[in-house]
C-alpha cells in the first residue's frame, strides 16, 4: 500500500514539474511584438473598444476616470466625450456628500 502511494506521488510530482517547465519555457521565449511591425497574413489589427460608456436611461456618460466606469455595462459607446455630448448625454459628476446631522 505504501509503495502504491509513493508511485502515485512521484507520478503526480513529475507531471506537475513537467507542466511548470513547459509553461516557463513558453513564457520565456515569447516576445512582445512591435506595434509598427508588419503583421502576418493570419493576423489582423483589432480596433480598440470605445473609451466612453453611456447609459441611455440616465443619459449620462462615464469616462475611465469615473469610479463607476468598471462596474457599469453601458448600452451606448462613444470614442470621445465630445461625441457623447453631441448625442445629448451629460458627463458624470460626483455627488456632494451631505454632512450627517449632529
PDB file of N, CA and C in Angstrom:
ATOM      1  N   UNK A   1       0.832  -1.194   0.000  1.00  0.00           N
ATOM      2  CA  UNK A   1       0.000   0.000   0.000  1.00  0.00           C
ATOM      3  C   UNK A   1       0.875   1.255   0.000  1.00  0.00           C
ATOM      4  N   UNK A   2       1.931   1.241   0.815  1.00  0.00           N
ATOM      5  CA  UNK A   2       2.810   2.394   0.881  1.00  0.00           C
ATOM      6  C   UNK A   2       3.562   2.583  -0.438  1.00  0.00           C
ATOM      7  N   UNK A   3       3.913   1.460  -1.089  1.00  0.00           N
ATOM      8  CA  UNK A   3       4.609   1.539  -2.379  1.00  0.00           C
ATOM      9  C   UNK A   3       3.737   2.184  -3.450  1.00  0.00           C
ATOM     10  N   UNK A   4       2.432   1.869  -3.432  1.00  0.00           N
ATOM     11  CA  UNK A   4       1.488   2.480  -4.375  1.00  0.00           C
ATOM     12  C   UNK A   4       1.406   3.989  -4.139  1.00  0.00           C
ATOM     13  N   UNK A   5       1.382   4.394  -2.874  1.00  0.00           N
ATOM     14  CA  UNK A   5       1.345   5.825  -2.544  1.00  0.00           C
ATOM     15  C   UNK A   5       2.581   6.537  -3.073  1.00  0.00           C
ATOM     16  N   UNK A   6       3.739   5.923  -2.899  1.00  0.00           N
ATOM     17  CA  UNK A   6       4.986   6.522  -3.382  1.00  0.00           C
ATOM     18  C   UNK A   6       4.963   6.648  -4.903  1.00  0.00           C
ATOM     19  N   UNK A   7       4.481   5.605  -5.601  1.00  0.00           N
ATOM     20  CA  UNK A   7       4.408   5.653  -7.058  1.00  0.00           C
ATOM     21  C   UNK A   7       3.477   6.767  -7.533  1.00  0.00           C
ATOM     22  N   UNK A   8       2.327   6.898  -6.920  1.00  0.00           N
ATOM     23  CA  UNK A   8       1.370   7.931  -7.309  1.00  0.00           C
ATOM     24  C   UNK A   8       1.934   9.329  -7.012  1.00  0.00           C
ATOM     25  N   UNK A   9       2.592   9.466  -5.874  1.00  0.00           N
ATOM     26  CA  UNK A   9       3.192  10.754  -5.530  1.00  0.00           C
ATOM     27  C   UNK A   9       4.243  11.150  -6.550  1.00  0.00           C
ATOM     28  N   UNK A  10       5.123  10.228  -6.925  1.00  0.00           N
ATOM     29  CA  UNK A  10       6.159  10.532  -7.901  1.00  0.00           C
ATOM     30  C   UNK A  10       5.573  10.827  -9.274  1.00  0.00           C
ATOM     31  N   UNK A  11       4.520  10.116  -9.646  1.00  0.00           N
ATOM     32  CA  UNK A  11       3.863  10.372 -10.927  1.00  0.00           C
ATOM     33  C   UNK A  11       3.253  11.776 -10.951  1.00  0.00           C
ATOM     34  N   UNK A  12       2.550  12.161  -9.898  1.00  0.00           N
ATOM     35  CA  UNK A  12       1.936  13.499  -9.825  1.00  0.00           C
ATOM     36  C   UNK A  12       2.996  14.593  -9.759  1.00  0.00           C
ATOM     37  N   UNK A  13       4.043  14.374  -8.982  1.00  0.00           N
ATOM     38  CA  UNK A  13       5.104  15.369  -8.878  1.00  0.00           C
ATOM     39  C   UNK A  13       5.809  15.540 -10.219  1.00  0.00           C
ATOM     40  N   UNK A  14       6.037  14.450 -10.919  1.00  0.00           N
ATOM     41  CA  UNK A  14       6.672  14.541 -12.235  1.00  0.00           C
ATOM     42  C   UNK A  14       5.794  15.280 -13.241  1.00  0.00           C
ATOM     43  N   UNK A  15       4.485  15.012 -13.226  1.00  0.00           N
ATOM     44  CA  UNK A  15       3.575  15.710 -14.140  1.00  0.00           C
ATOM     45  C   UNK A  15       3.529  17.198 -13.810  1.00  0.00           C
ATOM     46  N   UNK A  16       3.508  17.531 -12.530  1.00  0.00           N
ATOM     47  CA  UNK A  16       3.492  18.937 -12.122  1.00  0.00           C
ATOM     48  C   UNK A  16       4.760  19.648 -12.569  1.00  0.00           C
ATOM     49  N   UNK A  17       5.900  19.042 -12.343  1.00  0.00           N
ATOM     50  CA  UNK A  17       7.168  19.660 -12.731  1.00  0.00           C
ATOM     51  C   UNK A  17       7.291  19.787 -14.246  1.00  0.00           C
ATOM     52  N   UNK A  18       6.776  18.810 -14.992  1.00  0.00           N
ATOM     53  CA  UNK A  18       6.798  18.906 -16.451  1.00  0.00           C
ATOM     54  C   UNK A  18       5.929  20.074 -16.911  1.00  0.00           C
ATOM     55  N   UNK A  19       4.770  20.261 -16.291  1.00  0.00           N
ATOM     56  CA  UNK A  19       3.900  21.389 -16.638  1.00  0.00           C
ATOM     57  C   UNK A  19       4.543  22.716 -16.313  1.00  0.00           C
ATOM     58  N   UNK A  20       5.200  22.800 -15.162  1.00  0.00           N
ATOM     59  CA  UNK A  20       5.894  24.037 -14.783  1.00  0.00           C
ATOM     60  C   UNK A  20       7.002  24.336 -15.781  1.00  0.00           C
ATOM     61  N   UNK A  21       7.755  23.347 -16.154  1.00  0.00           N
ATOM     62  CA  UNK A  21       8.857  23.539 -17.101  1.00  0.00           C
ATOM     63  C   UNK A  21       8.345  23.980 -18.468  1.00  0.00           C
ATOM     64  N   UNK A  22       7.297  23.332 -18.969  1.00  0.00           N
ATOM     65  CA  UNK A  22       6.744  23.715 -20.269  1.00  0.00           C
ATOM     66  C   UNK A  22       6.180  25.130 -20.241  1.00  0.00           C
ATOM     67  N   UNK A  23       5.498  25.486 -19.167  1.00  0.00           N
ATOM     68  CA  UNK A  23       4.953  26.837 -19.052  1.00  0.00           C
ATOM     69  C   UNK A  23       6.081  27.860 -18.998  1.00  0.00           C
ATOM     70  N   UNK A  24       7.105  27.580 -18.238  1.00  0.00           N
ATOM     71  CA  UNK A  24       8.228  28.502 -18.125  1.00  0.00           C
ATOM     72  C   UNK A  24       8.932  28.673 -19.468  1.00  0.00           C
ATOM     73  N   UNK A  25       9.135  27.585 -20.197  1.00  0.00           N
ATOM     74  CA  UNK A  25       9.811  27.677 -21.484  1.00  0.00           C
ATOM     75  C   UNK A  25       9.003  28.467 -22.494  1.00  0.00           C
ATOM     76  N   UNK A  26       7.679  28.288 -22.532  1.00  0.00           N
ATOM     77  CA  UNK A  26       6.860  29.029 -23.499  1.00  0.00           C
ATOM     78  C   UNK A  26       6.778  30.496 -23.128  1.00  0.00           C
ATOM     79  N   UNK A  27       6.733  30.816 -21.849  1.00  0.00           N
ATOM     80  CA  UNK A  27       6.661  32.217 -21.441  1.00  0.00           C
ATOM     81  C   UNK A  27       8.005  32.922 -21.618  1.00  0.00           C
ATOM     82  N   UNK A  28       9.081  32.198 -21.470  1.00  0.00           N
ATOM     83  CA  UNK A  28      10.412  32.779 -21.581  1.00  0.00           C
ATOM     84  C   UNK A  28      10.738  33.147 -23.016  1.00  0.00           C
ATOM     85  N   UNK A  29      10.294  32.375 -23.981  1.00  0.00           N
ATOM     86  CA  UNK A  29      10.647  32.620 -25.370  1.00  0.00           C
ATOM     87  C   UNK A  29       9.670  33.548 -26.067  1.00  0.00           C
ATOM     88  N   UNK A  30       8.581  33.909 -25.420  1.00  0.00           N
ATOM     89  CA  UNK A  30       7.595  34.787 -26.044  1.00  0.00           C
ATOM     90  C   UNK A  30       8.120  36.213 -26.034  1.00  0.00           C
ATOM     91  N   UNK A  31       8.035  36.886 -27.168  1.00  0.00           N
ATOM     92  CA  UNK A  31       8.472  38.269 -27.242  1.00  0.00           C
ATOM     93  C   UNK A  31       7.264  39.146 -27.538  1.00  0.00           C
ATOM     94  N   UNK A  32       7.337  40.391 -27.121  1.00  0.00           N
ATOM     95  CA  UNK A  32       6.261  41.343 -27.344  1.00  0.00           C
ATOM     96  C   UNK A  32       6.426  41.913 -28.744  1.00  0.00           C
ATOM     97  N   UNK A  33       5.377  41.841 -29.598  1.00  0.00           N
ATOM     98  CA  UNK A  33       5.532  42.372 -30.947  1.00  0.00           C
ATOM     99  C   UNK A  33       5.596  43.898 -30.939  1.00  0.00           C
ATOM    100  N   UNK A  34       6.356  44.434 -31.844  1.00  0.00           N
ATOM    101  CA  UNK A  34       6.471  45.873 -32.004  1.00  0.00           C
ATOM    102  C   UNK A  34       5.220  46.349 -32.740  1.00  0.00           C
ATOM    103  N   UNK A  35       4.548  47.425 -32.275  1.00  0.00           N
ATOM    104  CA  UNK A  35       3.297  47.853 -32.904  1.00  0.00           C
ATOM    105  C   UNK A  35       3.421  48.188 -34.383  1.00  0.00           C
ATOM    106  N   UNK A  36       4.550  48.709 -34.824  1.00  0.00           N
ATOM    107  CA  UNK A  36       4.709  49.080 -36.221  1.00  0.00           C
ATOM    108  C   UNK A  36       5.239  47.936 -37.084  1.00  0.00           C
ATOM    109  N   UNK A  37       5.462  46.782 -36.496  1.00  0.00           N
ATOM    110  CA  UNK A  37       5.977  45.658 -37.256  1.00  0.00           C
ATOM    111  C   UNK A  37       4.887  45.151 -38.200  1.00  0.00           C
ATOM    112  N   UNK A  38       5.265  44.694 -39.383  1.00  0.00           N
ATOM    113  CA  UNK A  38       4.253  44.163 -40.308  1.00  0.00           C
ATOM    114  C   UNK A  38       3.619  42.906 -39.719  1.00  0.00           C
ATOM    115  N   UNK A  39       2.313  42.777 -39.927  1.00  0.00           N
ATOM    116  CA  UNK A  39       1.586  41.632 -39.403  1.00  0.00           C
ATOM    117  C   UNK A  39       1.639  40.485 -40.396  1.00  0.00           C
ATOM    118  N   UNK A  40       1.508  39.281 -39.896  1.00  0.00           N
ATOM    119  CA  UNK A  40       1.481  38.136 -40.792  1.00  0.00           C
ATOM    120  C   UNK A  40       0.122  38.083 -41.491  1.00  0.00           C
ATOM    121  N   UNK A  41      -0.010  37.176 -42.414  1.00  0.00           N
ATOM    122  CA  UNK A  41      -1.256  37.053 -43.179  1.00  0.00           C
ATOM    123  C   UNK A  41      -2.417  36.670 -42.266  1.00  0.00           C
ATOM    124  N   UNK A  42      -2.174  35.873 -41.259  1.00  0.00           N
ATOM    125  CA  UNK A  42      -3.243  35.373 -40.401  1.00  0.00           C
ATOM    126  C   UNK A  42      -3.688  36.403 -39.359  1.00  0.00           C
ATOM    127  N   UNK A  43      -2.873  37.395 -39.057  1.00  0.00           N
ATOM    128  CA  UNK A  43      -3.211  38.367 -38.033  1.00  0.00           C
ATOM    129  C   UNK A  43      -3.856  39.589 -38.667  1.00  0.00           C
ATOM    130  N   UNK A  44      -4.706  40.230 -37.931  1.00  0.00           N
ATOM    131  CA  UNK A  44      -5.271  41.486 -38.383  1.00  0.00           C
ATOM    132  C   UNK A  44      -5.375  42.416 -37.184  1.00  0.00           C
ATOM    133  N   UNK A  45      -5.366  43.674 -37.441  1.00  0.00           N
ATOM    134  CA  UNK A  45      -5.437  44.646 -36.354  1.00  0.00           C
ATOM    135  C   UNK A  45      -6.849  44.669 -35.795  1.00  0.00           C
ATOM    136  N   UNK A  46      -6.935  44.697 -34.486  1.00  0.00           N
ATOM    137  CA  UNK A  46      -8.224  44.750 -33.817  1.00  0.00           C
ATOM    138  C   UNK A  46      -8.418  46.169 -33.312  1.00  0.00           C
ATOM    139  N   UNK A  47      -9.571  46.743 -33.615  1.00  0.00           N
ATOM    140  CA  UNK A  47      -9.851  48.105 -33.165  1.00  0.00           C
ATOM    141  C   UNK A  47     -10.068  48.116 -31.661  1.00  0.00           C
ATOM    142  N   UNK A  48      -9.575  49.154 -31.014  1.00  0.00           N
ATOM    143  CA  UNK A  48      -9.772  49.290 -29.578  1.00  0.00           C
ATOM    144  C   UNK A  48     -11.223  49.638 -29.290  1.00  0.00           C
ATOM    145  N   UNK A  49     -11.761  49.150 -28.190  1.00  0.00           N
ATOM    146  CA  UNK A  49     -13.141  49.493 -27.859  1.00  0.00           C
ATOM    147  C   UNK A  49     -13.254  50.969 -27.507  1.00  0.00           C
ATOM    148  N   UNK A  50     -14.417  51.550 -27.716  1.00  0.00           N
ATOM    149  CA  UNK A  50     -14.594  52.965 -27.363  1.00  0.00           C
ATOM    150  C   UNK A  50     -14.331  53.188 -25.884  1.00  0.00           C
ATOM    151  N   UNK A  51     -13.784  54.354 -25.560  1.00  0.00           N
ATOM    152  CA  UNK A  51     -13.370  54.636 -24.193  1.00  0.00           C
ATOM    153  C   UNK A  51     -14.493  55.208 -23.343  1.00  0.00           C
ATOM    154  N   UNK A  52     -15.593  55.634 -23.940  1.00  0.00           N
ATOM    155  CA  UNK A  52     -16.675  56.275 -23.203  1.00  0.00           C
ATOM    156  C   UNK A  52     -17.871  55.341 -23.170  1.00  0.00           C
ATOM    157  N   UNK A  53     -18.387  55.054 -21.959  1.00  0.00           N
ATOM    158  CA  UNK A  53     -19.589  54.235 -21.793  1.00  0.00           C
ATOM    159  C   UNK A  53     -20.731  55.140 -21.377  1.00  0.00           C
ATOM    160  N   UNK A  54     -21.914  54.880 -21.924  1.00  0.00           N
ATOM    161  CA  UNK A  54     -23.052  55.727 -21.598  1.00  0.00           C
ATOM    162  C   UNK A  54     -24.260  54.873 -21.256  1.00  0.00           C
ATOM    163  N   UNK A  55     -25.143  55.455 -20.456  1.00  0.00           N
ATOM    164  CA  UNK A  55     -26.388  54.810 -20.059  1.00  0.00           C
ATOM    165  C   UNK A  55     -27.526  55.608 -20.673  1.00  0.00           C
ATOM    166  N   UNK A  56     -28.328  54.978 -21.540  1.00  0.00           N
ATOM    167  CA  UNK A  56     -29.384  55.710 -22.233  1.00  0.00           C
ATOM    168  C   UNK A  56     -30.570  56.014 -21.324  1.00  0.00           C
ATOM    169  N   UNK A  57     -30.705  55.314 -20.220  1.00  0.00           N
ATOM    170  CA  UNK A  57     -31.801  55.596 -19.289  1.00  0.00           C
ATOM    171  C   UNK A  57     -31.538  56.879 -18.515  1.00  0.00           C
ATOM    172  N   UNK A  58     -30.324  57.066 -18.037  1.00  0.00           N
ATOM    173  CA  UNK A  58     -29.989  58.266 -17.262  1.00  0.00           C
ATOM    174  C   UNK A  58     -29.412  59.372 -18.140  1.00  0.00           C
ATOM    175  N   UNK A  59     -29.069  59.041 -19.384  1.00  0.00           N
ATOM    176  CA  UNK A  59     -28.456  59.987 -20.322  1.00  0.00           C
ATOM    177  C   UNK A  59     -27.154  60.568 -19.763  1.00  0.00           C
ATOM    178  N   UNK A  60     -26.383  59.728 -19.090  1.00  0.00           N
ATOM    179  CA  UNK A  60     -25.080  60.129 -18.559  1.00  0.00           C
ATOM    180  C   UNK A  60     -24.009  59.246 -19.177  1.00  0.00           C
ATOM    181  N   UNK A  61     -22.817  59.831 -19.389  1.00  0.00           N
ATOM    182  CA  UNK A  61     -21.698  59.036 -19.878  1.00  0.00           C
ATOM    183  C   UNK A  61     -20.584  59.039 -18.846  1.00  0.00           C
ATOM    184  N   UNK A  62     -19.810  57.954 -18.862  1.00  0.00           N
ATOM    185  CA  UNK A  62     -18.731  57.761 -17.894  1.00  0.00           C
ATOM    186  C   UNK A  62     -17.415  57.604 -18.634  1.00  0.00           C
ATOM    187  N   UNK A  63     -16.410  58.321 -18.173  1.00  0.00           N
ATOM    188  CA  UNK A  63     -15.055  58.224 -18.708  1.00  0.00           C
ATOM    189  C   UNK A  63     -14.264  57.241 -17.839  1.00  0.00           C
ATOM    190  N   UNK A  64     -13.086  56.826 -18.255  1.00  0.00           N
ATOM    191  CA  UNK A  64     -12.289  55.916 -17.420  1.00  0.00           C
ATOM    192  C   UNK A  64     -11.946  56.481 -16.045  1.00  0.00           C
ATOM    193  N   UNK A  65     -12.034  57.780 -15.849  1.00  0.00           N
ATOM    194  CA  UNK A  65     -11.755  58.370 -14.535  1.00  0.00           C
ATOM    195  C   UNK A  65     -12.922  58.199 -13.567  1.00  0.00           C
ATOM    196  N   UNK A  66     -14.084  57.838 -14.075  1.00  0.00           N
ATOM    197  CA  UNK A  66     -15.275  57.680 -13.239  1.00  0.00           C
ATOM    198  C   UNK A  66     -15.120  56.472 -12.315  1.00  0.00           C
ATOM    199  N   UNK A  67     -15.542  56.589 -11.045  1.00  0.00           N
ATOM    200  CA  UNK A  67     -15.466  55.430 -10.160  1.00  0.00           C
ATOM    201  C   UNK A  67     -16.443  54.331 -10.563  1.00  0.00           C
ATOM    202  N   UNK A  68     -17.421  54.643 -11.400  1.00  0.00           N
ATOM    203  CA  UNK A  68     -18.423  53.664 -11.826  1.00  0.00           C
ATOM    204  C   UNK A  68     -18.082  53.038 -13.178  1.00  0.00           C
ATOM    205  N   UNK A  69     -16.997  53.461 -13.798  1.00  0.00           N
ATOM    206  CA  UNK A  69     -16.669  53.038 -15.161  1.00  0.00           C
ATOM    207  C   UNK A  69     -16.527  51.518 -15.279  1.00  0.00           C
ATOM    208  N   UNK A  70     -15.809  50.892 -14.368  1.00  0.00           N
ATOM    209  CA  UNK A  70     -15.556  49.454 -14.479  1.00  0.00           C
ATOM    210  C   UNK A  70     -16.795  48.618 -14.221  1.00  0.00           C
ATOM    211  N   UNK A  71     -17.668  49.079 -13.331  1.00  0.00           N
ATOM    212  CA  UNK A  71     -18.809  48.237 -12.982  1.00  0.00           C
ATOM    213  C   UNK A  71     -20.036  48.472 -13.856  1.00  0.00           C
ATOM    214  N   UNK A  72     -20.070  49.544 -14.629  1.00  0.00           N
ATOM    215  CA  UNK A  72     -21.237  49.767 -15.482  1.00  0.00           C
ATOM    216  C   UNK A  72     -21.055  49.077 -16.824  1.00  0.00           C
ATOM    217  N   UNK A  73     -22.135  48.538 -17.343  1.00  0.00           N
ATOM    218  CA  UNK A  73     -22.069  47.839 -18.621  1.00  0.00           C
ATOM    219  C   UNK A  73     -22.165  48.823 -19.771  1.00  0.00           C
ATOM    220  N   UNK A  74     -23.063  49.778 -19.676  1.00  0.00           N
ATOM    221  CA  UNK A  74     -23.227  50.761 -20.737  1.00  0.00           C
ATOM    222  C   UNK A  74     -23.970  50.186 -21.928  1.00  0.00           C
ATOM    223  N   UNK A  75     -24.914  50.942 -22.457  1.00  0.00           N
ATOM    224  CA  UNK A  75     -25.627  50.479 -23.641  1.00  0.00           C
ATOM    225  C   UNK A  75     -25.365  51.382 -24.838  1.00  0.00           C
ATOM    226  N   UNK A  76     -24.548  52.404 -24.638  1.00  0.00           N
ATOM    227  CA  UNK A  76     -24.098  53.259 -25.734  1.00  0.00           C
ATOM    228  C   UNK A  76     -22.618  53.536 -25.522  1.00  0.00           C
ATOM    229  N   UNK A  77     -21.879  53.596 -26.607  1.00  0.00           N
ATOM    230  CA  UNK A  77     -20.437  53.769 -26.520  1.00  0.00           C
ATOM    231  C   UNK A  77     -19.994  54.878 -27.461  1.00  0.00           C
ATOM    232  N   UNK A  78     -19.026  55.655 -27.012  1.00  0.00           N
ATOM    233  CA  UNK A  78     -18.517  56.771 -27.800  1.00  0.00           C
ATOM    234  C   UNK A  78     -16.996  56.771 -27.752  1.00  0.00           C
ATOM    235  N   UNK A  79     -16.397  57.380 -28.769  1.00  0.00           N
ATOM    236  CA  UNK A  79     -14.940  57.457 -28.837  1.00  0.00           C
ATOM    237  C   UNK A  79     -14.380  58.649 -28.082  1.00  0.00           C
ATOM    238  N   UNK A  80     -15.192  59.682 -27.871  1.00  0.00           N
ATOM    239  CA  UNK A  80     -14.711  60.862 -27.164  1.00  0.00           C
ATOM    240  C   UNK A  80     -15.859  61.503 -26.399  1.00  0.00           C
ATOM    241  N   UNK A  81     -15.546  62.297 -25.368  1.00  0.00           N
ATOM    242  CA  UNK A  81     -16.611  62.985 -24.628  1.00  0.00           C
ATOM    243  C   UNK A  81     -17.403  63.950 -25.505  1.00  0.00           C
ATOM    244  N   UNK A  82     -16.754  64.532 -26.519  1.00  0.00           N
ATOM    245  CA  UNK A  82     -17.462  65.445 -27.412  1.00  0.00           C
ATOM    246  C   UNK A  82     -18.549  64.721 -28.192  1.00  0.00           C
ATOM    247  N   UNK A  83     -18.261  63.487 -28.625  1.00  0.00           N
ATOM    248  CA  UNK A  83     -19.271  62.698 -29.338  1.00  0.00           C
ATOM    249  C   UNK A  83     -20.469  62.412 -28.437  1.00  0.00           C
ATOM    250  N   UNK A  84     -20.212  62.114 -27.183  1.00  0.00           N
ATOM    251  CA  UNK A  84     -21.300  61.825 -26.251  1.00  0.00           C
ATOM    252  C   UNK A  84     -22.139  63.076 -25.990  1.00  0.00           C
ATOM    253  N   UNK A  85     -21.483  64.229 -25.852  1.00  0.00           N
ATOM    254  CA  UNK A  85     -22.228  65.478 -25.632  1.00  0.00           C
ATOM    255  C   UNK A  85     -23.087  65.828 -26.839  1.00  0.00           C
ATOM    256  N   UNK A  86     -22.554  65.619 -28.045  1.00  0.00           N
ATOM    257  CA  UNK A  86     -23.332  65.894 -29.256  1.00  0.00           C
ATOM    258  C   UNK A  86     -24.552  64.997 -29.342  1.00  0.00           C
ATOM    259  N   UNK A  87     -24.467  63.791 -28.769  1.00  0.00           N
ATOM    260  CA  UNK A  87     -25.599  62.868 -28.795  1.00  0.00           C
ATOM    261  C   UNK A  87     -26.608  63.167 -27.691  1.00  0.00           C
ATOM    262  N   UNK A  88     -26.331  64.158 -26.839  1.00  0.00           N
ATOM    263  CA  UNK A  88     -27.281  64.552 -25.810  1.00  0.00           C
ATOM    264  C   UNK A  88     -26.999  63.999 -24.425  1.00  0.00           C
ATOM    265  N   UNK A  89     -25.860  63.356 -24.233  1.00  0.00           N
ATOM    266  CA  UNK A  89     -25.505  62.800 -22.935  1.00  0.00           C
ATOM    267  C   UNK A  89     -24.746  63.839 -22.115  1.00  0.00           C
ATOM    268  N   UNK A  90     -24.847  63.727 -20.797  1.00  0.00           N
ATOM    269  CA  UNK A  90     -24.087  64.613 -19.909  1.00  0.00           C
ATOM    270  C   UNK A  90     -23.042  63.796 -19.175  1.00  0.00           C
ATOM    271  N   UNK A  91     -21.956  64.461 -18.787  1.00  0.00           N
ATOM    272  CA  UNK A  91     -20.858  63.787 -18.099  1.00  0.00           C
ATOM    273  C   UNK A  91     -21.256  63.486 -16.653  1.00  0.00           C
ATOM    274  N   UNK A  92     -20.745  62.391 -16.135  1.00  0.00           N
ATOM    275  CA  UNK A  92     -20.990  62.039 -14.736  1.00  0.00           C
ATOM    276  C   UNK A  92     -20.375  63.103 -13.852  1.00  0.00           C
ATOM    277  N   UNK A  93     -21.001  63.339 -12.736  1.00  0.00           N
ATOM    278  CA  UNK A  93     -20.464  64.283 -11.759  1.00  0.00           C
ATOM    279  C   UNK A  93     -20.531  63.626 -10.391  1.00  0.00           C
ATOM    280  N   UNK A  94     -19.520  63.814  -9.580  1.00  0.00           N
ATOM    281  CA  UNK A  94     -19.578  63.231  -8.239  1.00  0.00           C
ATOM    282  C   UNK A  94     -20.659  63.914  -7.424  1.00  0.00           C
ATOM    283  N   UNK A  95     -21.379  63.124  -6.673  1.00  0.00           N
ATOM    284  CA  UNK A  95     -22.448  63.680  -5.822  1.00  0.00           C
ATOM    285  C   UNK A  95     -21.817  64.301  -4.590  1.00  0.00           C
ATOM    286  N   UNK A  96     -22.282  65.483  -4.209  1.00  0.00           N
ATOM    287  CA  UNK A  96     -21.742  66.085  -2.982  1.00  0.00           C
ATOM    288  C   UNK A  96     -22.205  65.299  -1.763  1.00  0.00           C
ATOM    289  N   UNK A  97     -21.322  65.150  -0.827  1.00  0.00           N
ATOM    290  CA  UNK A  97     -21.665  64.420   0.393  1.00  0.00           C
ATOM    291  C   UNK A  97     -22.479  65.332   1.313  1.00  0.00           C
ATOM    292  N   UNK A  98     -23.533  64.775   1.839  1.00  0.00           N
ATOM    293  CA  UNK A  98     -24.378  65.516   2.756  1.00  0.00           C
ATOM    294  C   UNK A  98     -23.846  65.259   4.160  1.00  0.00           C
ATOM    295  N   UNK A  99     -23.500  66.291   4.893  1.00  0.00           N
ATOM    296  CA  UNK A  99     -22.979  66.063   6.249  1.00  0.00           C
ATOM    297  C   UNK A  99     -24.073  65.486   7.146  1.00  0.00           C
ATOM    298  N   UNK A 100     -23.653  64.599   8.027  1.00  0.00           N
ATOM    299  CA  UNK A 100     -24.587  63.963   8.955  1.00  0.00           C
ATOM    300  C   UNK A 100     -25.080  64.990   9.961  1.00  0.00           C
ATOM    301  N   UNK A 101     -26.370  64.885  10.265  1.00  0.00           N
ATOM    302  CA  UNK A 101     -26.949  65.805  11.261  1.00  0.00           C
ATOM    303  C   UNK A 101     -26.451  65.424  12.653  1.00  0.00           C
ATOM    304  N   UNK A 102     -25.999  66.419  13.386  1.00  0.00           N
ATOM    305  CA  UNK A 102     -25.492  66.106  14.723  1.00  0.00           C
ATOM    306  C   UNK A 102     -26.276  66.817  15.797  1.00  0.00           C
TER     307      UNK A 102
END
